[in-house]
XYZ file of C-alpha atoms in Angstrom:
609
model
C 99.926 -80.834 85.627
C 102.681 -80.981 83.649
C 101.771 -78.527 81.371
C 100.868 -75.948 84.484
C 104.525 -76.486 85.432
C 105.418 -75.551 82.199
C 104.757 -72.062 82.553
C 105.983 -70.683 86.028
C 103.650 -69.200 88.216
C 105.573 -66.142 88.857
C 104.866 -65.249 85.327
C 101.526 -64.509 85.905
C 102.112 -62.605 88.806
C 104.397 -60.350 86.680
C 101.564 -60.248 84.636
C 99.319 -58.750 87.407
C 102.327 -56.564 88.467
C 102.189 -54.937 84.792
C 97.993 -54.394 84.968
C 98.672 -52.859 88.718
C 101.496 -50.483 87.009
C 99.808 -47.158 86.537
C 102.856 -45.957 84.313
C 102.789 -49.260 82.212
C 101.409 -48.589 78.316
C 97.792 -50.254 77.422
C 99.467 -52.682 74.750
C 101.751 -54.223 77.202
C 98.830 -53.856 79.910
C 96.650 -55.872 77.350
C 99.495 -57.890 76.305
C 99.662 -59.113 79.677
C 95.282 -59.513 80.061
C 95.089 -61.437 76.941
C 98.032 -64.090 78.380
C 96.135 -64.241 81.089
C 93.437 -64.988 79.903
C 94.304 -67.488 77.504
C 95.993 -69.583 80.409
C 92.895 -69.151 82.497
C 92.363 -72.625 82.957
C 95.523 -73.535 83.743
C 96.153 -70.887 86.557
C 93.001 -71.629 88.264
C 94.299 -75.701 88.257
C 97.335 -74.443 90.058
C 97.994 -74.945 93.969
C 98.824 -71.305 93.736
C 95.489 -70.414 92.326
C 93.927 -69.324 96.146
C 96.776 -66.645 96.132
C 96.399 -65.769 92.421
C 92.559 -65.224 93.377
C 92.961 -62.674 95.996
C 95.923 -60.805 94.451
C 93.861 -60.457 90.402
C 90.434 -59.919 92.256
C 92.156 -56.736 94.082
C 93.896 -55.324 90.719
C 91.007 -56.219 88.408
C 88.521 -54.443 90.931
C 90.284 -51.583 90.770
C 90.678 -51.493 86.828
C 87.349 -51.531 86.785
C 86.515 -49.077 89.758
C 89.401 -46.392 88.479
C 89.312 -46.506 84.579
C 86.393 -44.802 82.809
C 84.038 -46.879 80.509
C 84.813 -47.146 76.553
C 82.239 -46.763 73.833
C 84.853 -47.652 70.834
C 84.888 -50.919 70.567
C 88.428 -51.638 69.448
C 90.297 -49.414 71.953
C 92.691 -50.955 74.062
C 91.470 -50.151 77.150
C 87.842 -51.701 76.336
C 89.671 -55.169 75.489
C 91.418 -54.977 78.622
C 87.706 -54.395 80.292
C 86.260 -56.601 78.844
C 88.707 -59.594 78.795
C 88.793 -58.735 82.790
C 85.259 -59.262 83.136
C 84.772 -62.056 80.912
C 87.960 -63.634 83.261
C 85.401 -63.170 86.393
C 82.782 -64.875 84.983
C 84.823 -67.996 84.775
C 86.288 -68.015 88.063
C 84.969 -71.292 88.979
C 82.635 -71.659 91.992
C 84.269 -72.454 95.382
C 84.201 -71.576 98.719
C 87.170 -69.446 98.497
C 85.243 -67.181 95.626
C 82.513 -66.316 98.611
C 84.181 -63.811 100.549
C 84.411 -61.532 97.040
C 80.819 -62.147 96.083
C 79.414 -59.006 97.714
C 82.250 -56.680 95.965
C 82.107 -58.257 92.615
C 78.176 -57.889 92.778
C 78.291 -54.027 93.892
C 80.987 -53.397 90.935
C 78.966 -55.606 88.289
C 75.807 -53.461 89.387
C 77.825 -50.245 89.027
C 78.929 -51.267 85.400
C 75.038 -52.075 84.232
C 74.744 -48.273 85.404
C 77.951 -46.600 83.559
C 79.456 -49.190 80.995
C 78.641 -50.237 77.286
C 76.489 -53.173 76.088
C 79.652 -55.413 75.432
C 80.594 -55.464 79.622
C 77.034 -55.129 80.842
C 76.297 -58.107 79.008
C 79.221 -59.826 80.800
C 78.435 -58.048 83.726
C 74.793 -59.634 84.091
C 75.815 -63.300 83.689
C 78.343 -62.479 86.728
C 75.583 -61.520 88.624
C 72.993 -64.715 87.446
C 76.386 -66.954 88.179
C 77.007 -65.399 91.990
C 73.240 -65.418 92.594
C 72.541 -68.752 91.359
C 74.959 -70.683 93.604
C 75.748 -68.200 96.519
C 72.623 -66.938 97.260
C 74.090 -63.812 98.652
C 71.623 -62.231 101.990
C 69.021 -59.579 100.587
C 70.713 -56.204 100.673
C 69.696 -52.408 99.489
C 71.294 -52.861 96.703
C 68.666 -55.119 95.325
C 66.173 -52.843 95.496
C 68.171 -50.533 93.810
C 68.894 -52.365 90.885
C 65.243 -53.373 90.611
C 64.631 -49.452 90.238
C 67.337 -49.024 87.659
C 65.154 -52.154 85.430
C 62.055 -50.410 85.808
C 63.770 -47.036 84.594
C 64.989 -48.292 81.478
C 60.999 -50.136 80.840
C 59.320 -46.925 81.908
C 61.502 -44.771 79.010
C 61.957 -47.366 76.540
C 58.392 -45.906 74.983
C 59.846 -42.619 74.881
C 63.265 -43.788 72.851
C 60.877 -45.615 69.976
C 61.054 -43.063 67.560
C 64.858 -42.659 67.809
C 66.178 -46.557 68.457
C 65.199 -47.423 64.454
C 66.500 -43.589 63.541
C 70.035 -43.843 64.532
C 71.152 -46.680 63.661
C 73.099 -45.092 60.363
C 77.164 -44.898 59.813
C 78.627 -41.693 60.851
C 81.384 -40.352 58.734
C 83.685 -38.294 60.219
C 87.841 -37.190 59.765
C 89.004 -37.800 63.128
C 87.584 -39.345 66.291
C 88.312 -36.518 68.142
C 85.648 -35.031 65.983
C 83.057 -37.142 67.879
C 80.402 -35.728 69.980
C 80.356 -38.467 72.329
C 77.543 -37.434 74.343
C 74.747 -36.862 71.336
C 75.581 -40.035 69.988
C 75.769 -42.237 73.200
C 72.065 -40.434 73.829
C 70.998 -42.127 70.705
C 72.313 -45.012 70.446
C 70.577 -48.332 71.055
C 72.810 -50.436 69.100
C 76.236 -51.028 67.635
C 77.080 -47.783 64.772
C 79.992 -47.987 62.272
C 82.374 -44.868 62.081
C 84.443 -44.544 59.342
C 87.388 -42.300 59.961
C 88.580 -40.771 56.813
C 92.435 -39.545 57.243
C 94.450 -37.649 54.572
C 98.026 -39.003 53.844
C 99.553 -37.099 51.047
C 97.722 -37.393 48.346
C 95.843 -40.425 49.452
C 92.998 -40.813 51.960
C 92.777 -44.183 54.051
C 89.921 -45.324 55.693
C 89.158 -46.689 59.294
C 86.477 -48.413 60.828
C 85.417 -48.341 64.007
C 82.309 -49.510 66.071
C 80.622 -47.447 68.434
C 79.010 -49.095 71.541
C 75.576 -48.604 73.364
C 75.338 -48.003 76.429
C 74.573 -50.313 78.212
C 71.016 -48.825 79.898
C 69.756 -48.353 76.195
C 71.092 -51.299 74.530
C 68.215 -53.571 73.092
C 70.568 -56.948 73.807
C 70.931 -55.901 77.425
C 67.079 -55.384 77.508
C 66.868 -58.457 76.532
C 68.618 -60.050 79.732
C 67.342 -57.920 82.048
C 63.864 -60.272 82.503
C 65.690 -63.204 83.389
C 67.413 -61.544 86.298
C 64.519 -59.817 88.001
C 63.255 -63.051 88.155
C 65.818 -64.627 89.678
C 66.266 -61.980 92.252
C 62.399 -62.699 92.541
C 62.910 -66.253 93.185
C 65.417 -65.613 96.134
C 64.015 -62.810 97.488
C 61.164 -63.396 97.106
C 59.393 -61.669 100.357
C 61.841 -58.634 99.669
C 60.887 -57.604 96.819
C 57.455 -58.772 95.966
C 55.737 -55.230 95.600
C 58.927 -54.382 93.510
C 57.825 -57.310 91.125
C 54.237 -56.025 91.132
C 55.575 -52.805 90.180
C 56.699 -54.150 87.002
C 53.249 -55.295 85.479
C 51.687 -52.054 83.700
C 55.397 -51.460 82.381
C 55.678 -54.855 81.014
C 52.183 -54.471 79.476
C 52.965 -51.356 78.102
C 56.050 -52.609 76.582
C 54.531 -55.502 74.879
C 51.669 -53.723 72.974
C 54.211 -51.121 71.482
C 54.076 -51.035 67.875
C 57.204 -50.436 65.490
C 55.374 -48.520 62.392
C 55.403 -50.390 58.627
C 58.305 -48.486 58.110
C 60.680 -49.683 61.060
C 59.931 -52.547 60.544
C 60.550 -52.982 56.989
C 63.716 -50.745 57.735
C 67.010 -52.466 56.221
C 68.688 -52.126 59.485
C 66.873 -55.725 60.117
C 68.905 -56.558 63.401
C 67.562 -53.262 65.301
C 64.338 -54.800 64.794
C 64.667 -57.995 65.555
C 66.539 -57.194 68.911
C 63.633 -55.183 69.476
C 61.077 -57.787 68.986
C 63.328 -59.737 70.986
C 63.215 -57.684 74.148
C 59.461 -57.426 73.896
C 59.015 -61.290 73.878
C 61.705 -61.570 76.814
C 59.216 -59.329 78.424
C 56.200 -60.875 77.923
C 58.479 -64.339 78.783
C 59.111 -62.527 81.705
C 55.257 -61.975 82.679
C 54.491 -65.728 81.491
C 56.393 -66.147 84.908
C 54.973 -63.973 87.265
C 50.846 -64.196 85.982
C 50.025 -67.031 88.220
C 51.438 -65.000 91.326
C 49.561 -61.737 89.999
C 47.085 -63.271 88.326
C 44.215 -61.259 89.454
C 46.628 -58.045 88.682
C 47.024 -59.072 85.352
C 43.576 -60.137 84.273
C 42.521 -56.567 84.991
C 44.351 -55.866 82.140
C 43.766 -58.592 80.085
C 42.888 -57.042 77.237
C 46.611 -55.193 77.060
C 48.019 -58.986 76.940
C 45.680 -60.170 74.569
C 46.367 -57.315 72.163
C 49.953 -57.429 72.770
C 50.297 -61.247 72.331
C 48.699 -61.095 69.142
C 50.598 -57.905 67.825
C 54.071 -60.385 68.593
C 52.877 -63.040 66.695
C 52.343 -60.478 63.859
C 55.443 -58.518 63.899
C 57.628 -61.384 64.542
C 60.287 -61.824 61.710
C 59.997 -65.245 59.775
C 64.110 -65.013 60.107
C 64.045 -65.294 64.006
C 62.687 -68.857 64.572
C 64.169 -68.929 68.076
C 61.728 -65.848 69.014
C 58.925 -67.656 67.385
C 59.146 -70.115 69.725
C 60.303 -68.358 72.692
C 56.957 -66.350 72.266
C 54.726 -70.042 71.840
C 56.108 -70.996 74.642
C 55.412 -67.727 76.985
C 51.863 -68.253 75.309
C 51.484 -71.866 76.676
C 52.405 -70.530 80.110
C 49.715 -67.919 80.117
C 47.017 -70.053 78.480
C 47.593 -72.916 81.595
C 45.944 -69.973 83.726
C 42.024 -68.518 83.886
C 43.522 -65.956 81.539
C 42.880 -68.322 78.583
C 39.206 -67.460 78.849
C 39.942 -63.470 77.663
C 41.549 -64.833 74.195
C 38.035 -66.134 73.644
C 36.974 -63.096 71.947
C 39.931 -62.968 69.739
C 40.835 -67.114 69.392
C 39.812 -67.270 65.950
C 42.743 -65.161 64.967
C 45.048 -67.725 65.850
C 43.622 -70.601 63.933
C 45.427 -68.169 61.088
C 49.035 -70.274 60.315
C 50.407 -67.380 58.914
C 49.700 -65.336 62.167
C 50.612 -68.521 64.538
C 53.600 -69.888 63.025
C 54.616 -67.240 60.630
C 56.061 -67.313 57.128
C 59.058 -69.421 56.214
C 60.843 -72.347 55.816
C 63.070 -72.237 59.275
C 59.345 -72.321 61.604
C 58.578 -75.891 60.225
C 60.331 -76.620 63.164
C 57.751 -75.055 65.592
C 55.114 -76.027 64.109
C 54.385 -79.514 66.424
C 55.229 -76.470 69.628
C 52.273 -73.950 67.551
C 49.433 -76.450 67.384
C 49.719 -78.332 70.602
C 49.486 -74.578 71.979
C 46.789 -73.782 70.235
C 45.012 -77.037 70.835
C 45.500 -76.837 74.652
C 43.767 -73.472 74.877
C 41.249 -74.437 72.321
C 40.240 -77.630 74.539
C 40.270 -75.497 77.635
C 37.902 -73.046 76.383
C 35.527 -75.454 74.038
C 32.095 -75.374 75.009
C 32.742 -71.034 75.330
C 33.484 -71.364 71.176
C 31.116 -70.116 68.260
C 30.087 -72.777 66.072
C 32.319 -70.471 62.806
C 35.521 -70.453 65.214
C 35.280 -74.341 65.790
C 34.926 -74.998 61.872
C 37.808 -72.933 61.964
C 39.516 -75.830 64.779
C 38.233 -78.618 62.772
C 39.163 -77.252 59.707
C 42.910 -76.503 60.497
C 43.167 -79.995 63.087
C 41.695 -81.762 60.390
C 44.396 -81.238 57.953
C 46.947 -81.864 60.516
C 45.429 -85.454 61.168
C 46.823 -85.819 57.649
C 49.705 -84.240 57.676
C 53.028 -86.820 57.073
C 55.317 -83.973 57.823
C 54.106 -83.977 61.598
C 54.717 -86.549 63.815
C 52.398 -89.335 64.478
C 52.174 -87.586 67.890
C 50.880 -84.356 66.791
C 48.529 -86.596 64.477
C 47.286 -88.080 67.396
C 46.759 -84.938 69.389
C 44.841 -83.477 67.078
C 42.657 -86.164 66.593
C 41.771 -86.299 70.506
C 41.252 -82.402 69.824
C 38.355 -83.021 67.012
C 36.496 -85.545 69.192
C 36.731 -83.810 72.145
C 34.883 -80.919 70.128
C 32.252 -83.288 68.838
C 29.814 -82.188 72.375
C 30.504 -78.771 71.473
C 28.883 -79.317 67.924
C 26.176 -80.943 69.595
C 24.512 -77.943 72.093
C 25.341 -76.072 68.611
C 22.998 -78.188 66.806
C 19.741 -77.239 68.746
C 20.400 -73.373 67.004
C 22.219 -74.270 63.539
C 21.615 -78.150 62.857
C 22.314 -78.016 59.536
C 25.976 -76.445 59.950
C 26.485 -78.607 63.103
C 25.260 -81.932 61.188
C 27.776 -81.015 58.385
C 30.633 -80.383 60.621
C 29.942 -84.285 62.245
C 30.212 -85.585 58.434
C 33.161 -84.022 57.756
C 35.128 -84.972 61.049
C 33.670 -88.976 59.996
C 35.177 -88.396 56.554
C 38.705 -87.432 58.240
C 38.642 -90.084 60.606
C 37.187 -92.770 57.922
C 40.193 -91.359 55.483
C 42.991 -91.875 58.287
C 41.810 -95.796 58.459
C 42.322 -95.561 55.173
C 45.484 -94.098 54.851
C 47.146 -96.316 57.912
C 45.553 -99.233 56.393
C 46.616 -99.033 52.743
C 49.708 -97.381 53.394
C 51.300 -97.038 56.685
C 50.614 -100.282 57.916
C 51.812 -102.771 55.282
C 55.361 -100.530 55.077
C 55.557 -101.520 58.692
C 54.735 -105.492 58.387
C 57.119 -105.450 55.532
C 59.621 -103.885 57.360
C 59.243 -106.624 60.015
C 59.097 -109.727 57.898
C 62.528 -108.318 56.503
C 63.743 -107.855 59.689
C 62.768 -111.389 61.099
C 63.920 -112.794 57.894
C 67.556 -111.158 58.029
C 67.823 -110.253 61.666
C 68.150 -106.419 61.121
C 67.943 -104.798 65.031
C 64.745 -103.595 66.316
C 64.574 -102.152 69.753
C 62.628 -103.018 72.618
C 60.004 -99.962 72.212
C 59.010 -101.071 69.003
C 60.413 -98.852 67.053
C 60.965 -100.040 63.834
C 63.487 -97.777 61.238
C 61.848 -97.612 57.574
C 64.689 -95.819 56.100
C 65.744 -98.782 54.162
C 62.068 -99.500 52.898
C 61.420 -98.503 48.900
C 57.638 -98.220 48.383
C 58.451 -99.285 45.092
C 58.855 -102.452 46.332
C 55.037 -103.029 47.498
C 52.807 -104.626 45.452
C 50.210 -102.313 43.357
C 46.789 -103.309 44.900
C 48.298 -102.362 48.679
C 49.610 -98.442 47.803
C 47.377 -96.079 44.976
C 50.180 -93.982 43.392
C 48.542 -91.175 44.061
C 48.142 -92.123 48.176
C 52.082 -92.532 48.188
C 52.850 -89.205 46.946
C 53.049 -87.468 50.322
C 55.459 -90.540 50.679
C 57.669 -90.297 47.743
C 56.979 -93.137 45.261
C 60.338 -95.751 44.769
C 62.155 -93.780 47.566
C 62.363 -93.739 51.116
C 59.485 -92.975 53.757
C 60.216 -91.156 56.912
C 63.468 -92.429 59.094
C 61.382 -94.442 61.817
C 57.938 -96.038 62.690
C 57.178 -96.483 66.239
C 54.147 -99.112 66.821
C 53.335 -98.161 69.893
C 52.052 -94.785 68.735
C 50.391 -96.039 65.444
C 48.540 -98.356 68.136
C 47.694 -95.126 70.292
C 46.184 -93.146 66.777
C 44.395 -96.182 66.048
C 42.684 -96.651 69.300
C 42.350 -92.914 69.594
C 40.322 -93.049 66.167
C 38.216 -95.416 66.810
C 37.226 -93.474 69.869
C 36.719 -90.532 67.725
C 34.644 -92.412 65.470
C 32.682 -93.548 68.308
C 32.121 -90.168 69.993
C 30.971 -89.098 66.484
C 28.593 -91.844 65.796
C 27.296 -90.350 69.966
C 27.347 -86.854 68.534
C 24.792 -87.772 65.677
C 21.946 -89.824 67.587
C 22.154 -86.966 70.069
C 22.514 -83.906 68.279
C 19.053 -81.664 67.760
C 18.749 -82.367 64.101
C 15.844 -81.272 61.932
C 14.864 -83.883 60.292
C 11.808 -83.587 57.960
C 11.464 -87.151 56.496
C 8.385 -89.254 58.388
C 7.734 -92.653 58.418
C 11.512 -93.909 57.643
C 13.766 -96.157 60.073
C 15.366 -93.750 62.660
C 19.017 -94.767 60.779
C 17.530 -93.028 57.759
C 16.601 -90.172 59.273
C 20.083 -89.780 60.820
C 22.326 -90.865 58.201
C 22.450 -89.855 54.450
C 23.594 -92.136 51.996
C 26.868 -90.521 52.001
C 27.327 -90.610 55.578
C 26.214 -94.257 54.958
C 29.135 -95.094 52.726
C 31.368 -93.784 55.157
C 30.031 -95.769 57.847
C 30.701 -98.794 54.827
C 34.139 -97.462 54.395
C 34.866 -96.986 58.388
C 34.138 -101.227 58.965
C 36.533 -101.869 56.132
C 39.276 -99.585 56.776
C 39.440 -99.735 60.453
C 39.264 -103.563 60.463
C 42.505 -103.350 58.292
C 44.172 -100.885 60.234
C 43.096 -102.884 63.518
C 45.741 -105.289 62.258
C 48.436 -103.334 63.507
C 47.796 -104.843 66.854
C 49.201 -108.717 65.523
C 52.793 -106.529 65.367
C 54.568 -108.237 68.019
C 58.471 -107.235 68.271
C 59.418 -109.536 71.355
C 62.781 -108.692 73.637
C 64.276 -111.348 71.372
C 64.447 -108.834 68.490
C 61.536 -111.195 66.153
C 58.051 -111.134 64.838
C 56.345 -113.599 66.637
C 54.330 -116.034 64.578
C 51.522 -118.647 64.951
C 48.545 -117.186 67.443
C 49.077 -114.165 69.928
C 47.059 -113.475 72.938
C 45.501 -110.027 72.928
C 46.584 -107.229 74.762
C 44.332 -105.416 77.046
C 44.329 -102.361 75.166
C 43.623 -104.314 71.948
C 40.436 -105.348 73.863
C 39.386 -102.401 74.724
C 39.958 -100.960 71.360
C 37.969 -104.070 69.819
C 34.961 -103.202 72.272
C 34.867 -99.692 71.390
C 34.893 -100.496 67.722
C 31.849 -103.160 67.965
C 30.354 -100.253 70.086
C 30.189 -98.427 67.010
C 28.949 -101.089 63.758
């Protein structure tokens, strides 16, 4: 408090008295905002802060209400705006800020209408922030503003051609010279002007930015989404046929297409603000298709299409969209739309169309394929035998992959066994194919015994015999850190060099083990091997051979040597069930009583050999 004291609060007031002062000059007017502002915090601390909230509320209001919007960004009286606005939006939230609610809404909705991108931006989170905790009673004005949102969808296909057109400098000798109505027509994002002005002999050069308005900016389209559905979530009777309303405009805005050109266009930002608002959109519908979802399956083929043409489009530089757009995808796969990507699912065992190209998505990729394998489970037994070689073929590799988590190892895994029933109705029409596909998801199951067995697992045990031999901390989960472990140190006959490559021969691993989930891919292997082994005595194979034992007939002699490999491998990797870490931070020694799940995994495994 002492420093609130510091500064008396009739100073601020003064300040106030200089924004009320109609004959006061914008610097000291903005002067006064920006001191103001930057003691924000400490005025709304104050005992005096009740009185400093009605008398700013009444001046700022009227700022706003009296002085006409500005579309150069570094005039005076557009940093007084906006510092004005951004100063509402952290009044914090008490009961004394209630009685103002309904007049800061009506002048934040009047701004979205009249003002540049910069406010409206500031002016939306005002009206999320009010809505959020006040809850203010339904009112016209809701309806209104719903209206003004489906305006700016229902001409944004007309402004296409012209939002990746405009976006050049303008040049010009004087601002004066500026035709501020053309431009503000055609502009959907920020512009440079450079003002050239002859002194003497010399010319100087100034720059200034010229700012959307706010009803065609791309950024504001991008907010808008969020806020009809917030106004949708507390009014939700009100305005439910508004929210209907919004469907063929949403669809329509997804599936429009920026040509090779736009897209490729240096102005980069344009388009990916543009892609942005699209996926905001279709975020937007991700939300409302289990309320309309008999609306929006009538036109399932527009969300299909337009789904597919964002996963295209989007730039490799805009990870956050990438996943924004997975994650509207997971939502709409969760509902009986899934079954109309069936005709087109085989497009999005494609990486390059799913995750994109570039080395910022590795991060999505875990998001990407449990996406993809959720809708590809859902909609199994509807699949053609080519589009679930394509699942087994892409899962398969990811079983394998060290660069996902054990996790997303183990997911995919439960994925390929779960499509082993699939591949058998396909056998009774193409054995032969179907057969093949069972021997290759044995191999990749055989291989991953292999791999935890010779690999994985003895890193782990020797991480544990160095912990119980020099007390290094392991937690209670059974997570045990490897990022002290050199593979270098491990005797030849346990790790092939070429097996440790993926690991990085005489350096470090990965940063942490956990043994629970190297238990959970274990046991969910050996049910996969299991539900394989099902999937070949009861598939409809062809078998010409007479007169040998029905093993023979099943079983070739490579599929035999897997079987040979499977009962070595997995008994190795079986071992990583004697991995005790107690509460007491040790390996426990001598003989251990086994767990129920190590039972059940046992069982399943004799089930098999």
């Amino acid at each position: 408090m002492a420093l609130i004291e510091s500064i008396p609060v009739n100073t601020f007031r003064n300040y106030l008295n200089i924004l009320n002062d109609s004959s006061a000059k914008e610097e000291l007017k903005l002067k006064a905002t920006q001191e103001l502002s930057e003691h924000f915090e400490m005025i709304i601390q104050s005992p005096a802060y009740p009185s400093f909230l009605e008398n700013s509320l009444k001046i700022f209001m009227r700022i706003l209400q009296d002085g006409e919007p500005q579309f150069i960004q570094e005039n005076t009286m557009q940093h007084i705006r906006k510092l004005i606005l951004e100063m509402i939006h952290r009044l914090p939230i008490t009961e004394s800020l209630r009685q103002h609610v309904k007049p800061i809404i009506t002048m934040m909705l009047k701004i979205l209408k009249t003002d540049n991108e910069e406010n409206v931006l500031v002016s939306l989170r005002i009206i999320i922030e009010l809505h959020k905790h006040f809850r203010p009673s339904f009112n016209p004005e809701i309806q209104l503003f719903l209206g003004f949102v489906k305006d700016i969808y229902t001409n944004l296909p007309n402004h296409l051609a012209y939002i990746f057109e405009t976006s050049s400098d303008i040049w010009i000798n004087d601002l004066k010279d500026l035709h501020f109505d053309v431009l503000l027509s055609e502009a959907y994002s920020v512009r440079t002007i450079h003002v050239e002005k002859q002194l003497d002999s010399n010319s100087q050069q100034q720059i200034y930015n010229l700012l959307p308005r706010g009803i065609l900016s791309l950024k504001v389209l991008q907010e808008l989404p969020i806020i009809v559905v917030l106004m949708y979530q507390i009014y939700k009777n009100a305005v439910h046929q508004e929210v209907a309303e919004f469907i063929p405009l949403i669809l329509t805005t997804i599936n429009l297409q920026p040509t090779i050109t736009q897209r490729n266009s240096p102005q980069k930002e344009i388009f990916v603000d543009f892609m942005g608002a699209q996926i905001k959109t279709l975020s937007f519908l991700a939300y409302i298709v289990r309320i309309f979802q008999e609306v929006v399956i009538t036109s399932s083929l527009s969300v299909t299409s337009g789904m597919l043409n964002l996963m295209r489009n989007c730039p490799k530089e805009a990870a956050h969209l990438r996943k924004e757009l997975l994650i509207a995808a997971r939502h709409i796969f969760a509902t009986d739309l899934r079954q109309k990507f069936i005709p087109s699912i085989d497009n999005l065992f494609d990486e390059d169309l799913l995750i994109g190209k570039g080395i910022t998505l590795d991060s999505i990729r875990p998001l990407a394929y449990s996406t993809l394998a959720d809708l590809a489970h859902h909609v199994r037994q509807s699949l053609s035998l080519d589009v679930l070689i394509k699942a087994v073929n892409l899962f398969s590799k990811n079983v394998h992959d060290e660069t996902l988590a054990v996790g997303i190892q183990t997911m995919s895994c439960k994925l390929l066994l779960n499509l082993v029933d699939c591949l058998r109705h396909h056998s009774e029409i193409e054995p032969q194919k179907s057969r093949a596909i069972l021997s290759k998801l044995l191999k990749v199951f055989v291989k991953k015994f292999e791999t935890i067995a010779k690999i994985q697992l003895p890193l782990i045990i020797h991480k544990c015999k160095g912990q119980s031999n020099f007390g290094a901390p392991t937690n209670t989960t059974g997570t045990v850190s490897l990022s002290l472990i050199n593979v270098a140190d491990l005797k030849d006959d346990q790790i092939s060099n070429e097996q440790t490559k993926s690991y990085g021969t005489g350096s470090q691993w990965v940063n942490s083990v956990n043994v629970a989930e190297f238990r959970s891919l274990v046991k969910t292997l050996v049910g996969g091997v299991k539900t394989i082994t099902w999937g070949f005595f009861n598939s409809k194979f062809q078998i010409s051979e007479t007169g040998l034992p029905q093993h023979e007939k099943l079983f070739s002699p490579e599929i035999l040597c897997s079987y040979i490999d499977l009962v070595h491998y997995a008994m190795e990797a079986l071992d990583i069930y004697t991995i005790n870490v107690n509460p007491n931070q040790q390996r426990t020694s001598g003989l251990i009583s086994r767990s129920k799940e190590e039972k059940e995994v046992l069982e399943h495994f004799s089930g098999i050999v």
